[in-house]
CSV table of C-alpha atoms and ligand atoms in Angstrom, one decimal:
chain,number,residue,atom,x,y,z
R,24,UNK,CA,259.1,79.8,50.9
R,25,UNK,CA,260.1,82.7,53.4
R,26,UNK,CA,263.8,83.6,52.6
R,27,UNK,CA,263.8,86.7,55.2
R,28,UNK,CA,262.7,85.8,59.1
R,29,UNK,CA,262.1,89.1,60.7
R,30,UNK,CA,261.3,90.0,64.3
R,31,UNK,CA,259.5,93.2,65.6
R,32,UNK,CA,261.6,95.9,67.6
R,33,UNK,CA,259.4,95.0,70.5
R,34,UNK,CA,261.2,91.8,70.4
R,35,UNK,CA,264.8,92.7,71.0
R,36,UNK,CA,265.3,90.7,74.1
R,37,UNK,CA,264.5,92.1,77.3
R,38,UNK,CA,267.7,90.2,79.1
R,39,UNK,CA,270.9,88.5,78.4
R,40,UNK,CA,271.5,84.9,79.1
R,41,UNK,CA,274.5,83.6,81.3
R,42,UNK,CA,275.3,80.3,80.6
R,43,UNK,CA,277.4,80.5,83.8
R,44,UNK,CA,273.8,79.4,85.8
R,45,UNK,CA,273.5,76.3,83.4
R,46,UNK,CA,277.2,75.0,82.9
R,47,UNK,CA,277.6,71.3,84.3
R,48,UNK,CA,280.6,72.4,86.2
R,49,UNK,CA,281.2,75.7,87.8
R,50,UNK,CA,283.9,77.8,85.3
R,51,UNK,CA,287.1,77.7,86.5
R,52,UNK,CA,288.4,80.6,88.6
R,53,UNK,CA,290.7,83.7,87.2
R,54,UNK,CA,294.0,83.8,89.1
R,55,UNK,CA,296.3,86.5,90.0
R,56,UNK,CA,299.6,86.5,88.2
R,57,UNK,CA,301.4,87.2,91.0
R,58,UNK,CA,299.9,85.2,94.0
R,59,UNK,CA,298.1,82.2,92.0
R,60,UNK,CA,295.1,83.0,94.1
R,61,UNK,CA,291.7,83.8,92.5
R,62,UNK,CA,291.4,87.5,91.8
R,63,UNK,CA,288.8,89.4,93.5
R,64,UNK,CA,286.6,92.2,92.4
R,65,UNK,CA,289.2,94.8,93.8
R,66,UNK,CA,291.9,93.2,91.6
R,67,UNK,CA,289.6,94.1,88.5
R,68,UNK,CA,288.6,97.2,89.8
R,69,UNK,CA,291.4,99.5,88.2
R,70,UNK,CA,290.5,98.0,84.8
R,71,UNK,CA,286.7,97.8,84.5
R,72,UNK,CA,283.6,99.7,86.0
R,73,UNK,CA,282.1,97.4,88.8
R,74,UNK,CA,278.8,96.4,87.0
R,75,UNK,CA,280.8,94.8,84.5
R,76,UNK,CA,283.0,93.0,87.0
R,77,UNK,CA,279.8,91.8,88.7
R,78,UNK,CA,278.3,90.5,85.4
R,79,UNK,CA,281.8,88.8,84.8
R,80,UNK,CA,281.2,86.3,87.9
R,81,UNK,CA,277.4,86.3,88.2
R,82,UNK,CA,275.5,82.8,88.4
R,83,UNK,CA,272.0,84.7,87.7
R,84,UNK,CA,270.4,83.3,84.3
R,85,UNK,CA,269.0,86.1,83.1
R,86,UNK,CA,270.6,89.3,83.5
R,87,UNK,CA,268.3,92.5,82.2
R,88,UNK,CA,269.5,94.6,79.4
R,89,UNK,CA,269.2,98.6,80.4
R,90,UNK,CA,266.4,100.2,78.6
R,91,UNK,CA,269.0,102.6,77.2
R,92,UNK,CA,271.1,100.1,75.6
R,93,UNK,CA,267.8,98.6,74.5
R,94,UNK,CA,266.9,102.0,72.6
R,95,UNK,CA,270.8,101.9,70.9
R,96,UNK,CA,270.2,98.3,70.3
R,97,UNK,CA,267.0,99.3,68.1
R,98,UNK,CA,269.2,101.2,65.6
R,99,UNK,CA,270.0,97.7,64.1
R,100,UNK,CA,268.3,94.7,66.1
R,101,UNK,CA,266.6,92.6,65.8
R,102,UNK,CA,269.0,91.6,63.1
R,103,UNK,CA,267.5,89.9,59.9
R,104,UNK,CA,268.1,86.1,59.8
R,105,UNK,CA,268.0,84.7,56.0
R,106,UNK,CA,267.4,81.3,54.6
R,107,UNK,CA,270.1,80.7,52.0
R,108,UNK,CA,268.0,79.2,49.2
R,109,UNK,CA,270.1,80.3,46.3
R,110,UNK,CA,273.2,79.2,48.1
R,111,UNK,CA,271.8,75.7,48.6
R,112,UNK,CA,270.7,75.5,45.0
R,113,UNK,CA,274.5,76.5,44.1
R,114,UNK,CA,275.6,73.7,46.0
R,115,UNK,CA,273.2,71.1,45.1
R,116,UNK,CA,272.7,70.3,48.9
R,117,UNK,CA,269.4,68.9,50.4
R,118,UNK,CA,269.9,70.8,53.7
R,119,UNK,CA,268.3,73.8,54.6
R,120,UNK,CA,270.9,76.4,55.5
R,121,UNK,CA,269.8,79.6,57.6
R,122,UNK,CA,272.3,82.4,58.8
R,123,UNK,CA,271.8,85.3,61.2
R,124,UNK,CA,273.5,88.3,59.7
R,125,UNK,CA,274.9,90.9,62.4
R,126,UNK,CA,276.9,92.9,59.3
R,127,UNK,CA,273.6,95.3,59.4
R,128,UNK,CA,274.8,97.0,62.7
R,129,UNK,CA,276.3,100.6,61.9
R,130,UNK,CA,279.8,99.6,62.6
R,131,UNK,CA,279.4,96.6,60.4
R,132,UNK,CA,279.6,93.5,62.8
R,133,UNK,CA,278.6,92.1,66.1
R,134,UNK,CA,280.8,93.9,68.1
R,135,UNK,CA,278.6,96.6,69.0
R,136,UNK,CA,276.2,94.4,70.7
R,137,UNK,CA,278.7,94.1,73.6
R,138,UNK,CA,280.5,98.0,72.8
R,139,UNK,CA,277.3,99.7,73.8
R,140,UNK,CA,276.6,98.1,77.0
R,141,UNK,CA,280.5,98.8,77.7
R,142,UNK,CA,280.5,102.2,77.3
R,143,UNK,CA,277.2,102.3,78.9
R,144,UNK,CA,278.1,101.1,82.2
R,145,UNK,CA,281.4,102.9,82.0
R,146,UNK,CA,279.9,106.4,81.8
R,147,UNK,CA,277.1,105.2,84.6
R,148,UNK,CA,280.4,104.8,86.6
R,149,UNK,CA,282.0,107.9,85.9
R,150,UNK,CA,285.0,106.8,83.7
R,151,UNK,CA,286.0,109.4,81.1
R,152,UNK,CA,288.1,107.3,78.7
R,153,UNK,CA,288.8,103.8,77.1
R,154,UNK,CA,291.9,102.2,76.0
R,155,UNK,CA,291.4,99.0,73.8
R,156,UNK,CA,292.7,97.1,71.3
R,157,UNK,CA,291.6,96.0,67.7
R,158,UNK,CA,292.7,93.2,64.9
R,159,UNK,CA,291.1,93.9,62.1
R,160,UNK,CA,289.3,96.9,63.1
R,161,UNK,CA,285.7,95.7,63.6
R,162,UNK,CA,285.9,95.7,67.3
R,163,UNK,CA,287.8,99.1,67.3
R,164,UNK,CA,284.8,100.8,65.2
R,165,UNK,CA,282.4,99.3,67.4
R,166,UNK,CA,284.1,100.7,70.6
R,167,UNK,CA,285.0,104.1,68.9
R,168,UNK,CA,281.1,104.2,67.9
R,169,UNK,CA,280.4,103.2,71.4
R,170,UNK,CA,282.7,105.8,73.0
R,171,UNK,CA,281.2,108.8,70.7
R,172,UNK,CA,277.5,107.9,72.1
R,173,UNK,CA,278.2,108.2,75.3
R,174,UNK,CA,280.8,111.0,75.4
R,175,UNK,CA,283.7,108.8,76.3
R,176,UNK,CA,287.5,109.4,75.0
R,177,UNK,CA,288.5,106.4,73.0
R,178,UNK,CA,292.4,105.0,72.1
R,179,UNK,CA,292.5,102.2,70.0
R,180,UNK,CA,295.5,100.2,69.7
R,181,UNK,CA,295.6,98.5,66.0
R,182,UNK,CA,297.2,95.2,65.4
R,183,UNK,CA,300.4,96.8,62.8
R,184,UNK,CA,299.5,94.4,60.0
R,185,UNK,CA,295.9,95.4,59.9
R,186,UNK,CA,296.6,99.0,60.5
R,187,UNK,CA,298.5,98.6,57.1
R,188,UNK,CA,296.1,96.3,55.3
R,189,UNK,CA,292.9,98.1,56.4
R,190,UNK,CA,293.6,102.1,56.3
R,191,UNK,CA,289.5,102.5,55.8
R,192,UNK,CA,288.8,101.1,59.4
R,193,UNK,CA,291.0,103.6,61.1
R,194,UNK,CA,289.4,106.3,59.0
R,195,UNK,CA,285.9,105.0,60.5
R,196,UNK,CA,287.3,104.8,64.0
R,197,UNK,CA,288.7,108.1,63.5
R,198,UNK,CA,285.5,109.3,62.2
R,199,UNK,CA,283.8,108.4,65.0
R,200,UNK,CA,286.6,110.5,67.3
R,201,UNK,CA,289.0,108.1,68.2
R,202,UNK,CA,292.6,108.0,68.7
R,203,UNK,CA,294.2,105.0,66.5
R,204,UNK,CA,298.1,104.1,66.7
R,205,UNK,CA,299.7,100.9,65.1
R,206,UNK,CA,300.7,98.4,67.8
R,207,UNK,CA,303.2,97.9,68.9
R,208,UNK,CA,303.4,101.4,69.4
R,209,UNK,CA,305.9,103.6,70.8
R,210,UNK,CA,303.4,104.9,73.6
R,211,UNK,CA,303.6,102.1,75.8
R,212,UNK,CA,306.6,100.0,77.7
R,213,UNK,CA,305.2,96.8,76.3
R,214,UNK,CA,305.1,98.3,72.9
R,215,UNK,CA,308.4,99.8,73.2
R,216,UNK,CA,310.1,96.5,74.8
R,217,UNK,CA,308.8,94.5,71.3
R,218,UNK,CA,310.1,97.4,68.8
R,219,UNK,CA,313.2,97.4,70.5
R,220,UNK,CA,313.6,93.3,69.7
R,221,UNK,CA,311.6,93.6,66.3
R,222,UNK,CA,311.1,97.2,64.7
R,223,UNK,CA,309.0,95.3,62.0
R,224,UNK,CA,307.0,93.4,63.9
R,225,UNK,CA,303.4,92.8,62.8
R,226,UNK,CA,302.0,92.9,65.8
R,227,UNK,CA,299.5,90.4,67.3
R,228,UNK,CA,296.2,90.8,69.9
R,229,UNK,CA,298.0,89.8,72.4
R,230,UNK,CA,300.7,92.6,72.2
R,231,UNK,CA,297.9,95.2,71.6
R,232,UNK,CA,296.1,94.0,74.7
R,233,UNK,CA,299.0,94.7,76.6
R,234,UNK,CA,299.5,97.9,75.3
R,235,UNK,CA,295.5,98.8,76.3
R,236,UNK,CA,295.8,97.3,79.5
R,237,UNK,CA,299.1,99.0,80.6
R,238,UNK,CA,297.2,102.4,79.0
R,239,UNK,CA,294.2,101.7,81.3
R,240,UNK,CA,296.3,100.7,84.5
R,241,UNK,CA,298.2,104.0,84.5
R,242,UNK,CA,295.2,106.2,84.4
R,243,UNK,CA,292.7,106.8,86.9
R,244,UNK,CA,289.9,107.9,84.3
R,245,UNK,CA,290.5,105.3,82.0
R,246,UNK,CA,288.7,101.8,81.7
R,247,UNK,CA,290.3,98.9,79.7
R,248,UNK,CA,287.7,97.3,77.2
R,249,UNK,CA,288.0,94.0,75.7
R,250,UNK,CA,285.8,93.0,72.5
R,251,UNK,CA,286.1,89.0,73.3
R,252,UNK,CA,287.3,86.3,75.8
R,253,UNK,CA,285.6,87.8,78.9
R,254,UNK,CA,282.3,86.4,80.3
R,255,UNK,CA,280.7,89.6,80.2
R,256,UNK,CA,281.4,90.1,76.2
R,257,UNK,CA,280.0,86.5,75.7
R,258,UNK,CA,277.1,87.5,77.9
R,259,UNK,CA,275.9,90.8,75.8
R,260,UNK,CA,276.3,88.7,72.7
R,261,UNK,CA,274.0,86.4,73.6
R,262,UNK,CA,271.2,88.6,72.0
R,263,UNK,CA,272.2,87.0,68.8
R,264,UNK,CA,271.1,83.7,69.9
R,265,UNK,CA,268.2,84.7,71.6
R,266,UNK,CA,266.7,86.4,68.7
R,267,UNK,CA,267.8,83.4,66.5
R,268,UNK,CA,265.6,80.9,68.6
R,269,UNK,CA,262.7,82.8,68.1
R,270,UNK,CA,263.2,83.2,64.3
R,271,UNK,CA,263.7,79.5,63.8
R,272,UNK,CA,260.3,79.1,65.6
R,273,UNK,CA,258.8,81.5,63.0
R,274,UNK,CA,260.7,79.3,60.5
R,275,UNK,CA,258.9,76.2,62.0
R,276,UNK,CA,262.4,74.7,62.1
R,277,UNK,CA,265.5,73.9,64.6
R,278,UNK,CA,268.9,73.4,63.7
R,279,UNK,CA,271.0,70.2,63.8
R,280,UNK,CA,274.1,72.5,63.9
R,281,UNK,CA,274.9,75.8,65.0
R,282,UNK,CA,278.2,77.2,63.4
R,283,UNK,CA,280.2,80.7,64.2
R,284,UNK,CA,283.8,81.5,63.7
R,285,UNK,CA,286.0,81.8,66.5
R,286,UNK,CA,288.6,84.1,67.4
R,287,UNK,CA,288.1,85.0,71.3
R,288,UNK,CA,284.8,83.0,71.3
R,289,UNK,CA,282.3,86.0,71.5
R,290,UNK,CA,280.2,85.8,68.4
R,291,UNK,CA,280.1,81.8,68.9
R,292,UNK,CA,278.9,82.4,72.6
R,293,UNK,CA,276.5,84.7,71.4
R,294,UNK,CA,274.9,82.3,68.7
R,295,UNK,CA,275.9,79.0,70.7
R,296,UNK,CA,275.3,79.5,74.4
R,297,UNK,CA,271.2,79.9,74.0
R,298,UNK,CA,271.2,76.8,72.0
R,299,UNK,CA,273.2,75.2,74.3
R,300,UNK,CA,270.8,75.5,77.0
R,301,UNK,CA,268.2,73.8,75.3
R,302,UNK,CA,271.3,70.9,74.8
R,303,UNK,CA,272.2,70.7,78.7
R,304,UNK,CA,268.5,71.0,79.7
R,305,UNK,CA,268.3,67.9,77.6
R,306,UNK,CA,265.1,69.2,75.3
R,307,UNK,CA,267.3,69.3,72.0
R,308,UNK,CA,270.6,68.2,71.0
R,309,UNK,CA,272.1,70.7,68.5
R,310,UNK,CA,276.0,70.7,67.9
R,311,UNK,CA,277.7,74.0,68.3
R,312,UNK,CA,280.5,74.3,66.1
R,313,UNK,CA,283.6,76.5,66.5
R,314,UNK,CA,285.3,77.3,63.3
R,315,UNK,CA,289.1,78.9,63.6
R,316,UNK,CA,291.9,79.3,61.0
R,317,UNK,CA,294.4,76.4,60.5
R,318,UNK,CA,296.9,79.2,61.0
R,319,UNK,CA,295.8,79.8,64.5
R,320,UNK,CA,294.2,76.8,65.7
R,321,UNK,CA,293.6,77.4,69.5
R,322,UNK,CA,290.8,74.8,70.3
R,323,UNK,CA,292.0,72.3,67.7
R,324,UNK,CA,295.6,72.1,68.5
R,325,UNK,CA,296.2,74.5,71.5
R,326,UNK,CA,296.8,73.2,75.3
R,327,UNK,CA,294.1,73.6,77.8
R,328,UNK,CA,296.0,75.6,80.7
R,329,UNK,CA,296.2,78.7,82.7
R,330,UNK,CA,297.8,81.3,80.5
R,331,UNK,CA,298.1,85.3,80.3
R,332,UNK,CA,295.8,86.8,77.9
R,333,UNK,CA,298.7,89.4,76.5
R,334,UNK,CA,302.2,89.0,75.4
R,335,UNK,CA,303.6,91.0,78.1
R,336,UNK,CA,302.1,89.1,80.8
R,337,UNK,CA,300.0,92.2,82.5
R,338,UNK,CA,296.7,90.1,82.7
R,339,UNK,CA,295.0,88.0,85.2
R,340,UNK,CA,295.7,84.2,84.2
R,341,UNK,CA,292.7,82.3,82.5
R,342,UNK,CA,292.1,78.9,82.0
R,343,UNK,CA,291.7,78.4,78.2
R,344,UNK,CA,293.2,76.4,75.4
R,345,UNK,CA,296.3,78.6,74.1
R,346,UNK,CA,298.9,78.6,71.9
R,347,UNK,CA,300.9,80.4,74.3
R,348,UNK,CA,301.0,84.1,75.1
R,349,UNK,CA,304.2,85.0,72.9
R,350,UNK,CA,302.6,83.0,69.8
R,351,UNK,CA,302.6,85.9,67.0
R,352,UNK,CA,300.2,84.3,64.3
R,353,UNK,CA,301.0,84.6,60.8
R,354,UNK,CA,299.3,88.0,58.8
R,355,UNK,CA,296.1,86.3,57.5
R,356,UNK,CA,293.4,88.7,56.3
R,357,UNK,CA,291.0,87.4,58.9
R,358,UNK,CA,292.7,89.6,61.6
R,359,UNK,CA,289.9,89.0,64.1
R,360,UNK,CA,290.6,85.4,64.4
R,361,UNK,CA,294.6,85.8,65.1
R,362,UNK,CA,294.4,85.3,68.9
R,363,UNK,CA,296.5,83.0,71.0
R,364,UNK,CA,293.9,82.1,73.4
R,365,UNK,CA,289.9,81.8,73.7
R,366,UNK,CA,287.4,82.6,76.2
R,367,UNK,CA,287.4,80.7,79.2
R,368,UNK,CA,283.7,79.9,79.0
R,369,UNK,CA,284.1,78.5,75.3
R,370,UNK,CA,287.4,76.7,76.3
R,371,UNK,CA,285.5,74.8,79.3
R,372,UNK,CA,282.3,73.8,77.5
R,373,UNK,CA,284.7,72.6,74.6
R,374,UNK,CA,286.8,70.8,76.9
R,375,UNK,CA,283.6,69.1,78.4
R,376,UNK,CA,282.6,68.2,74.8
R,377,UNK,CA,279.7,70.4,74.9
R,378,UNK,CA,281.0,72.4,71.7
R,379,UNK,CA,283.1,71.2,68.9
R,380,UNK,CA,285.9,73.0,66.9
R,381,UNK,CA,287.1,72.7,63.2
R,382,UNK,CA,290.0,74.3,61.4
R,383,UNK,CA,290.2,75.6,58.0
R,384,UNK,CA,293.1,77.3,55.7
R,385,UNK,CA,292.4,80.6,54.1
R,386,UNK,CA,292.2,79.8,50.7
R,387,UNK,CA,289.3,77.4,50.9
R,388,UNK,CA,287.5,79.8,53.2
R,389,UNK,CA,287.8,82.4,50.7
R,390,UNK,CA,286.6,80.2,47.9
R,391,UNK,CA,283.3,79.3,49.9
R,392,UNK,CA,283.4,83.2,50.9
R,393,UNK,CA,283.2,84.0,46.9
R,394,UNK,CA,280.2,81.3,46.4
R,395,UNK,CA,278.4,83.2,49.0
R,396,UNK,CA,278.7,86.6,47.6
R,397,UNK,CA,277.7,85.0,44.1
R,398,UNK,CA,274.6,83.8,45.3
R,399,UNK,CA,273.5,85.5,48.5
R,400,UNK,CA,274.8,88.7,47.3
R,401,UNK,CA,276.7,89.7,50.7
R,402,UNK,CA,280.3,90.4,50.8
R,403,UNK,CA,281.4,88.6,54.1
R,404,UNK,CA,284.1,89.7,56.6
R,405,UNK,CA,286.8,87.2,56.3
R,406,UNK,CA,286.6,86.3,59.7
R,407,UNK,CA,282.7,85.3,59.2
R,408,UNK,CA,283.6,83.2,56.0
R,409,UNK,CA,285.0,80.7,58.3
R,410,UNK,CA,281.7,79.8,59.3
R,411,UNK,CA,280.1,80.0,55.9
R,412,UNK,CA,283.0,77.5,54.9
R,413,UNK,CA,282.3,75.2,57.5
R,414,UNK,CA,278.3,75.2,56.8
R,415,UNK,CA,278.7,74.4,53.2
R,416,UNK,CA,281.0,71.5,54.4
R,417,UNK,CA,278.5,69.9,56.5
R,418,UNK,CA,275.8,70.5,54.0
R,419,UNK,CA,278.0,68.5,51.7
R,420,UNK,CA,279.0,65.7,54.6
R,421,UNK,CA,275.3,65.8,55.4
R,422,UNK,CA,274.8,65.0,51.4
R,423,UNK,CA,277.5,62.2,51.2
R,424,UNK,CA,275.9,60.7,54.2
R,425,UNK,CA,272.3,60.8,52.5
R,426,UNK,CA,270.8,63.0,55.3
R,427,UNK,CA,269.2,66.2,55.4
R,428,UNK,CA,270.3,68.6,58.0
R,429,UNK,CA,269.0,72.1,59.0
R,430,UNK,CA,272.5,74.0,59.5
R,431,UNK,CA,272.6,77.7,61.3
R,432,UNK,CA,275.7,79.9,61.2
R,433,UNK,CA,276.2,83.2,62.4
R,434,UNK,CA,277.5,85.8,59.7
R,435,UNK,CA,279.4,88.2,62.2
R,436,UNK,CA,280.1,90.9,59.8
R,437,UNK,CA,280.4,92.4,56.3
R,438,UNK,CA,283.7,92.8,54.6
R,439,UNK,CA,283.5,95.9,52.8
R,440,UNK,CA,286.6,97.2,54.4
R,441,UNK,CA,288.4,93.9,53.7
R,442,UNK,CA,288.6,94.3,49.9
R,443,UNK,CA,292.4,93.9,49.8
R,444,UNK,CA,292.0,90.5,51.1
R,445,UNK,CA,289.5,89.7,48.0
R,446,UNK,CA,292.0,91.2,45.8
R,447,UNK,CA,294.8,89.0,47.0
R,448,UNK,CA,292.3,86.0,46.8
R,449,UNK,CA,291.5,86.7,43.3
R,450,UNK,CA,295.3,87.7,42.1
R,451,UNK,CA,296.2,84.2,43.6
R,452,UNK,CA,298.4,85.6,46.6
R,453,UNK,CA,297.0,84.1,49.5
R,454,UNK,CA,298.7,81.1,51.1
R,455,UNK,CA,297.8,78.8,54.0
R,456,UNK,CA,299.7,78.1,56.9
R,457,UNK,CA,299.8,75.2,59.2
R,458,UNK,CA,300.7,75.3,62.5
R,459,UNK,CA,304.1,73.6,63.3
R,460,UNK,CA,303.7,71.2,65.7
R,461,UNK,CA,307.0,71.9,67.3
R,462,UNK,CA,305.4,75.2,68.5
R,463,UNK,CA,303.1,73.7,70.5
R,464,UNK,CA,305.6,72.0,72.9
R,465,UNK,CA,307.5,75.5,72.8
R,466,UNK,CA,304.8,77.2,73.8
R,467,UNK,CA,303.9,74.7,76.9
R,468,UNK,CA,307.6,75.6,78.2
R,469,UNK,CA,306.4,79.2,78.6
R,470,UNK,CA,303.3,78.6,80.2
R,471,UNK,CA,303.1,80.4,83.6
R,472,UNK,CA,303.5,77.7,86.6
R,473,UNK,CA,300.1,77.5,88.5
R,474,UNK,CA,299.5,75.0,91.3
R,475,UNK,CA,297.2,72.2,90.2
I,514,LIG,C1,283.4,90.3,61.9
I,514,LIG,C2,284.3,89.4,63.1
I,514,LIG,N1,283.8,87.9,63.2
I,514,LIG,C3,284.4,87.4,64.1
I,514,LIG,C4,285.3,88.1,65.1
I,514,LIG,C5,286.1,87.0,66.1
I,514,LIG,O1,286.0,87.5,67.3
I,514,LIG,P1,284.7,86.6,68.3
I,514,LIG,O2,285.4,85.3,68.2
I,514,LIG,O3,285.0,87.2,69.6
I,514,LIG,O4,283.3,86.6,67.6
I,514,LIG,C6,286.0,89.3,64.6
I,514,LIG,C7,286.9,90.0,65.6
I,514,LIG,O5,287.7,90.7,65.3
I,514,LIG,C8,285.2,90.1,63.6
I,514,LIG,O6,285.5,91.1,63.5
């Protein structure tokens, strides 16, 4: 039986798949925070180069991947798909479990799939410098690598709790030549404001985004770059699902359920959107499932409303599931899943019941991560471990129902820089947090007022 399902280099996709071409209802517009009116390309031009703004709003179904980007993708793409036979045996399931492994990229996750094209389009558009944020450091490492490949200076605002938990990620970013500061930092008005209220703030992605946006908006040579959430980021990630579809054909199988962890939604979009295309066209009916931490349950407990993407209210308003732009999640180890909002595309598709969502606590997630390591050999990132746990739960449910499912999940990254999380788990120091119901009502009060 085939354990490893590989494609040839020539099979790296030549186009990205744009789900906006096939959505049953047009995507909700992005609004200007001052006027409440839809933003135009000129509003976004201080932050992003024009080719990325065009991709952000394009309705073209297939968007060509530049040759130079494909040549760099070839350093690690096509990524392998595995049939998790040893995991299946260990949990005693009749279901078939496959996973697509994105941890083979040089930076260790799916994030370079968008860092490379973002760096490429910035370079082509004459920008010299990039300001960005990072949670656990996976995105910062990817952008640091992208910047160094294209000769761009990179400044990374790294969420303070992760800066302290994951020093090796900072060292990797610095090895690529990036400058890294803990966020909140004294370098921006947004950071200074937070520090004056709470000098010990653990930081959050929302705060770090404020700092990076402010940095980019204040310098002409600098673009802002985001590692998730935005439409063009989801677009770039679809190489994962497009390859996975070819690999499922080689395995002579098709997933009943496609699973990915969800922070801002980009790896879920990456593996899920190409399969959703089959669902929307009515050809097949896969379930696509987002998995989030119960401490930051954006889809499962958040509100679907217009909100800011950042804490200091600098970004345009996105219609998304949100826990409130000033929500600071507990310092769980899956730092990349600590975001108050979600991709607008993922949110709308979830609202229209084309996607499902589940939330789990970190102790059960780490229990599954360790089962996976002991059977498949790979040490998964804490974020990716949410997808592993959900896949195991799906398989167990299918066994209880007496059915046999084909389950595909995205293993978005390795956990070699997350060893302190495994140490905490092994020493019983991890605790589960539930998002208190009262906080949702409080967040609702502080949402920006937008006309219906
Ligand atoms: C390994 C890994 N997986 C998943 C995520 C979550 O991001 P997204 O939801 O955009 O895929 C992150 C974010 O930092 C990550 O580092």
